């Protein structure tokens, strides 16, 4: 056998690697496997396309009425058409973590400060009117009893209610300083900031008010609101203070009868 004939016989036995598979040369089992692979790769291809589509639209967000949204892009506030605030409606953003669409309620929120400047009551007396609470012997204990010091060095108790909101025009400031810093529950953080500012302002203003004026309800609420606003603006909270209401204003129980 010549060398040329030997080469042809070798090629027939060992087809070139990478050459197209002739299905007619395959046995039934191999043909079935080949068809199964084709179907599997086709299904896999469509699954990948579906995943890409779902990933692309996972950044779709709805902003409801009474809300605005700010888009955080790679950790920074991103302006959309020179306006970083997203109005109510549907908006498309890159999926997280590339973009984060932060929803911000612009409605009025209420905060009650009931315990910071109030005395400890016995179990079951939480809803008892002040005049019906039994007076306990001894003086106030700073470890358990809250109070305020007045200008004439008396102690008084008070419960307050504060309203606040995030104005639309300050939503970017709110988002930049409260959200972009990595705070997950911004509503809770906002409440704690407002509570801290309110308690600080109340202590300062009541310290310039006599006990008689306080018990009579003559407290400068505008001064409290102004002091709160200055503190919140200083930290860039983006929160506007609304109404400051003194719900309950009383002297300590041990001098209740004397004040009457």
XYZ file of C-alpha atoms in Angstrom:
260
model
C 0.000 0.000 0.000
C 1.399 3.332 -1.009
C 1.909 6.169 1.480
C -0.840 8.141 -0.281
C -3.398 5.367 0.165
C -2.395 4.946 3.805
C -3.049 8.638 4.490
C -6.591 8.371 3.032
C -7.361 5.358 5.167
C -6.120 7.183 8.285
C -8.333 10.230 7.529
C -11.348 8.017 7.089
C -10.837 6.420 10.474
C -10.014 9.659 12.291
C -11.986 12.652 10.982
C -10.452 16.052 11.469
C -11.171 17.688 14.838
C -13.692 20.499 14.451
C -15.249 19.115 11.308
C -19.100 19.280 11.143
C -20.844 16.231 12.551
C -22.720 14.232 9.911
C -25.788 12.957 11.741
C -26.202 10.180 9.173
C -22.935 8.694 10.430
C -24.116 8.657 14.065
C -25.862 5.745 15.716
C -29.424 6.326 17.096
C -28.173 6.948 20.667
C -25.684 9.556 19.539
C -28.300 11.251 17.362
C -30.683 11.415 20.346
C -27.947 12.908 22.526
C -27.123 15.457 19.839
C -30.791 16.500 19.559
C -31.101 16.753 23.348
C -28.033 19.001 23.501
C -29.446 21.243 20.792
C -32.765 21.585 22.674
C -30.972 22.189 25.981
C -28.788 24.926 24.522
C -31.842 26.525 22.918
C -33.758 26.532 26.207
C -30.706 27.850 28.048
C -30.357 30.654 25.534
C -33.961 31.790 26.070
C -33.594 31.513 29.842
C -30.546 33.797 29.691
C -32.461 36.286 27.534
C -35.357 36.223 30.031
C -32.984 36.772 32.968
C -31.400 39.743 31.199
C -34.829 41.257 30.515
C -35.953 40.757 34.131
C -32.687 42.233 35.386
C -33.061 45.282 33.143
C -36.624 45.957 34.335
C -35.936 45.210 37.999
C -35.057 48.881 38.370
C -38.621 49.961 37.523
C -40.058 51.891 40.468
C -43.410 53.517 41.171
C -43.590 56.836 43.004
C -47.033 57.228 44.565
C -48.979 60.370 45.339
C -47.728 62.063 48.490
C -44.207 60.896 47.709
C -41.193 61.993 45.739
C -38.130 59.958 44.941
C -34.446 60.654 44.581
C -32.217 58.401 42.506
C -28.875 57.509 44.069
C -26.463 56.488 41.295
C -23.283 54.756 42.431
C -23.616 56.427 45.838
C -24.325 59.941 44.562
C -27.544 61.833 43.853
C -28.204 61.534 40.131
C -29.954 64.333 38.241
C -32.476 63.297 35.611
C -32.968 66.003 32.984
C -31.297 68.432 35.421
C -33.958 67.559 38.014
C -32.876 65.054 40.674
C -36.400 64.712 42.086
C -38.639 62.027 40.569
C -42.312 62.968 40.586
C -45.225 60.532 41.123
C -45.390 57.937 38.357
C -43.242 55.100 37.001
C -39.501 55.563 36.594
C -36.817 53.261 35.199
C -33.412 53.085 36.831
C -30.468 50.749 36.767
C -30.954 47.745 39.061
C -29.399 47.825 42.503
C -26.664 48.264 43.541
C -25.942 50.551 40.589
C -28.984 52.734 41.271
C -31.077 53.131 44.386
C -34.451 54.836 44.041
C -35.276 56.304 47.436
C -38.956 56.970 48.156
C -39.570 59.931 50.465
C -42.904 60.776 52.053
C -43.664 64.480 51.877
C -46.689 64.262 54.175
C -46.880 65.698 57.678
C -45.560 63.370 60.388
C -46.333 63.494 64.116
C -43.964 62.814 66.977
C -45.070 62.503 70.601
C -42.593 63.151 73.406
C -44.409 61.596 76.332
C -41.723 60.104 78.552
C -38.597 62.257 78.304
C -39.918 64.916 80.719
C -42.523 62.854 82.567
C -42.371 61.099 85.930
C -42.519 57.340 86.301
C -45.964 55.977 87.036
C -46.971 52.679 88.555
C -48.127 49.829 86.355
C -51.756 50.339 85.408
C -51.660 54.118 85.978
C -50.461 55.063 82.492
C -53.943 56.240 81.462
C -54.891 57.682 84.865
C -55.567 61.458 84.882
C -52.839 63.493 86.548
C -55.092 64.666 89.403
C -56.003 61.049 90.246
C -52.466 59.652 90.329
C -51.463 58.696 93.835
C -48.570 60.769 95.151
C -45.562 58.673 96.083
C -43.380 59.576 99.079
C -39.929 60.973 98.496
C -38.429 63.215 95.831
C -37.906 62.715 92.112
C -35.304 60.172 91.061
C -33.362 61.321 87.972
C -32.704 57.698 87.039
C -36.387 57.005 86.456
C -38.228 60.360 86.501
C -37.997 62.900 83.697
C -38.423 66.600 84.392
C -37.582 70.117 83.258
C -35.868 72.902 85.208
C -37.494 76.318 84.962
C -35.937 79.758 85.159
C -36.828 80.063 88.869
C -35.144 76.693 89.583
C -38.331 74.655 89.959
C -39.069 71.262 88.461
C -42.002 70.667 86.110
C -43.238 67.885 83.835
C -44.490 68.141 80.269
C -45.656 66.053 77.335
C -45.298 67.403 73.811
C -46.367 66.774 70.243
C -44.294 67.854 67.257
C -45.254 67.859 63.580
C -42.636 67.797 60.823
C -42.215 66.899 57.168
C -39.736 66.689 54.330
C -40.636 69.464 51.866
C -40.374 68.517 48.202
C -37.730 71.172 47.588
C -35.522 69.645 50.322
C -35.861 66.004 49.290
C -32.386 65.961 47.726
C -30.822 67.319 50.916
C -32.709 64.705 52.938
C -31.625 61.904 50.608
C -28.016 63.022 50.385
C -27.408 63.259 54.124
C -29.775 60.676 55.595
C -29.900 58.006 52.907
C -26.691 58.127 50.903
C -24.792 57.749 54.188
C -26.088 54.186 54.373
C -29.086 54.534 56.669
C -31.627 51.865 55.785
C -34.603 53.052 57.836
C -34.627 56.764 57.112
C -38.050 57.221 58.701
C -36.747 55.987 62.035
C -33.621 58.104 61.710
C -35.705 61.193 60.933
C -37.878 60.591 64.016
C -34.826 60.236 66.222
C -33.280 63.403 64.804
C -36.487 65.365 65.354
C -36.864 63.951 68.874
C -33.290 64.888 69.785
C -33.707 68.400 68.368
C -37.050 68.838 70.153
C -35.772 67.700 73.549
C -32.745 69.955 73.255
C -34.876 72.962 72.304
C -37.503 72.284 74.994
C -34.858 72.130 77.737
C -33.364 75.433 76.579
C -36.641 77.348 76.292
C -38.209 76.025 79.497
C -35.018 77.004 81.340
C -35.968 80.599 80.470
C -39.605 80.181 81.590
C -40.942 80.437 85.130
C -42.709 77.452 86.689
C -45.936 79.450 87.007
C -45.884 80.363 83.314
C -45.122 76.789 82.319
C -47.969 75.330 84.369
C -50.230 78.007 82.891
C -49.163 76.990 79.388
C -47.256 80.208 78.653
C -44.279 78.685 76.849
C -42.608 80.229 73.796
C -43.365 77.512 71.244
C -42.008 79.638 68.400
C -38.637 79.721 70.151
C -38.706 75.930 70.446
C -39.540 75.565 66.754
C -36.794 78.029 65.758
C -34.183 76.258 67.890
C -35.189 72.900 66.416
C -34.999 74.289 62.885
C -31.518 75.687 63.455
C -30.277 72.350 64.780
C -31.804 70.289 61.951
C -30.514 72.708 59.307
C -27.050 72.522 60.823
C -26.895 68.761 60.310
C -28.481 69.005 56.842
C -31.495 66.870 57.719
C -33.789 68.425 55.093
C -36.645 68.371 57.631
C -39.016 71.264 58.297
C -40.609 71.636 61.734
C -44.323 72.406 61.813
C -46.344 72.776 65.003
C -44.986 72.483 68.546
C -47.772 71.599 70.955
C -47.590 71.342 74.754
C -50.098 68.573 75.512
C -49.657 68.310 79.290
C -47.927 70.757 81.636
C -47.918 70.025 85.364
C -45.814 70.430 88.520
C -44.354 67.406 90.343
C -46.851 65.312 92.319
C -45.349 66.199 95.680
C -46.161 69.923 95.171
C -49.367 69.410 93.183
C -51.608 70.669 96.032
C -49.398 73.721 96.626
C -49.694 74.774 92.984
C -53.440 74.351 93.137
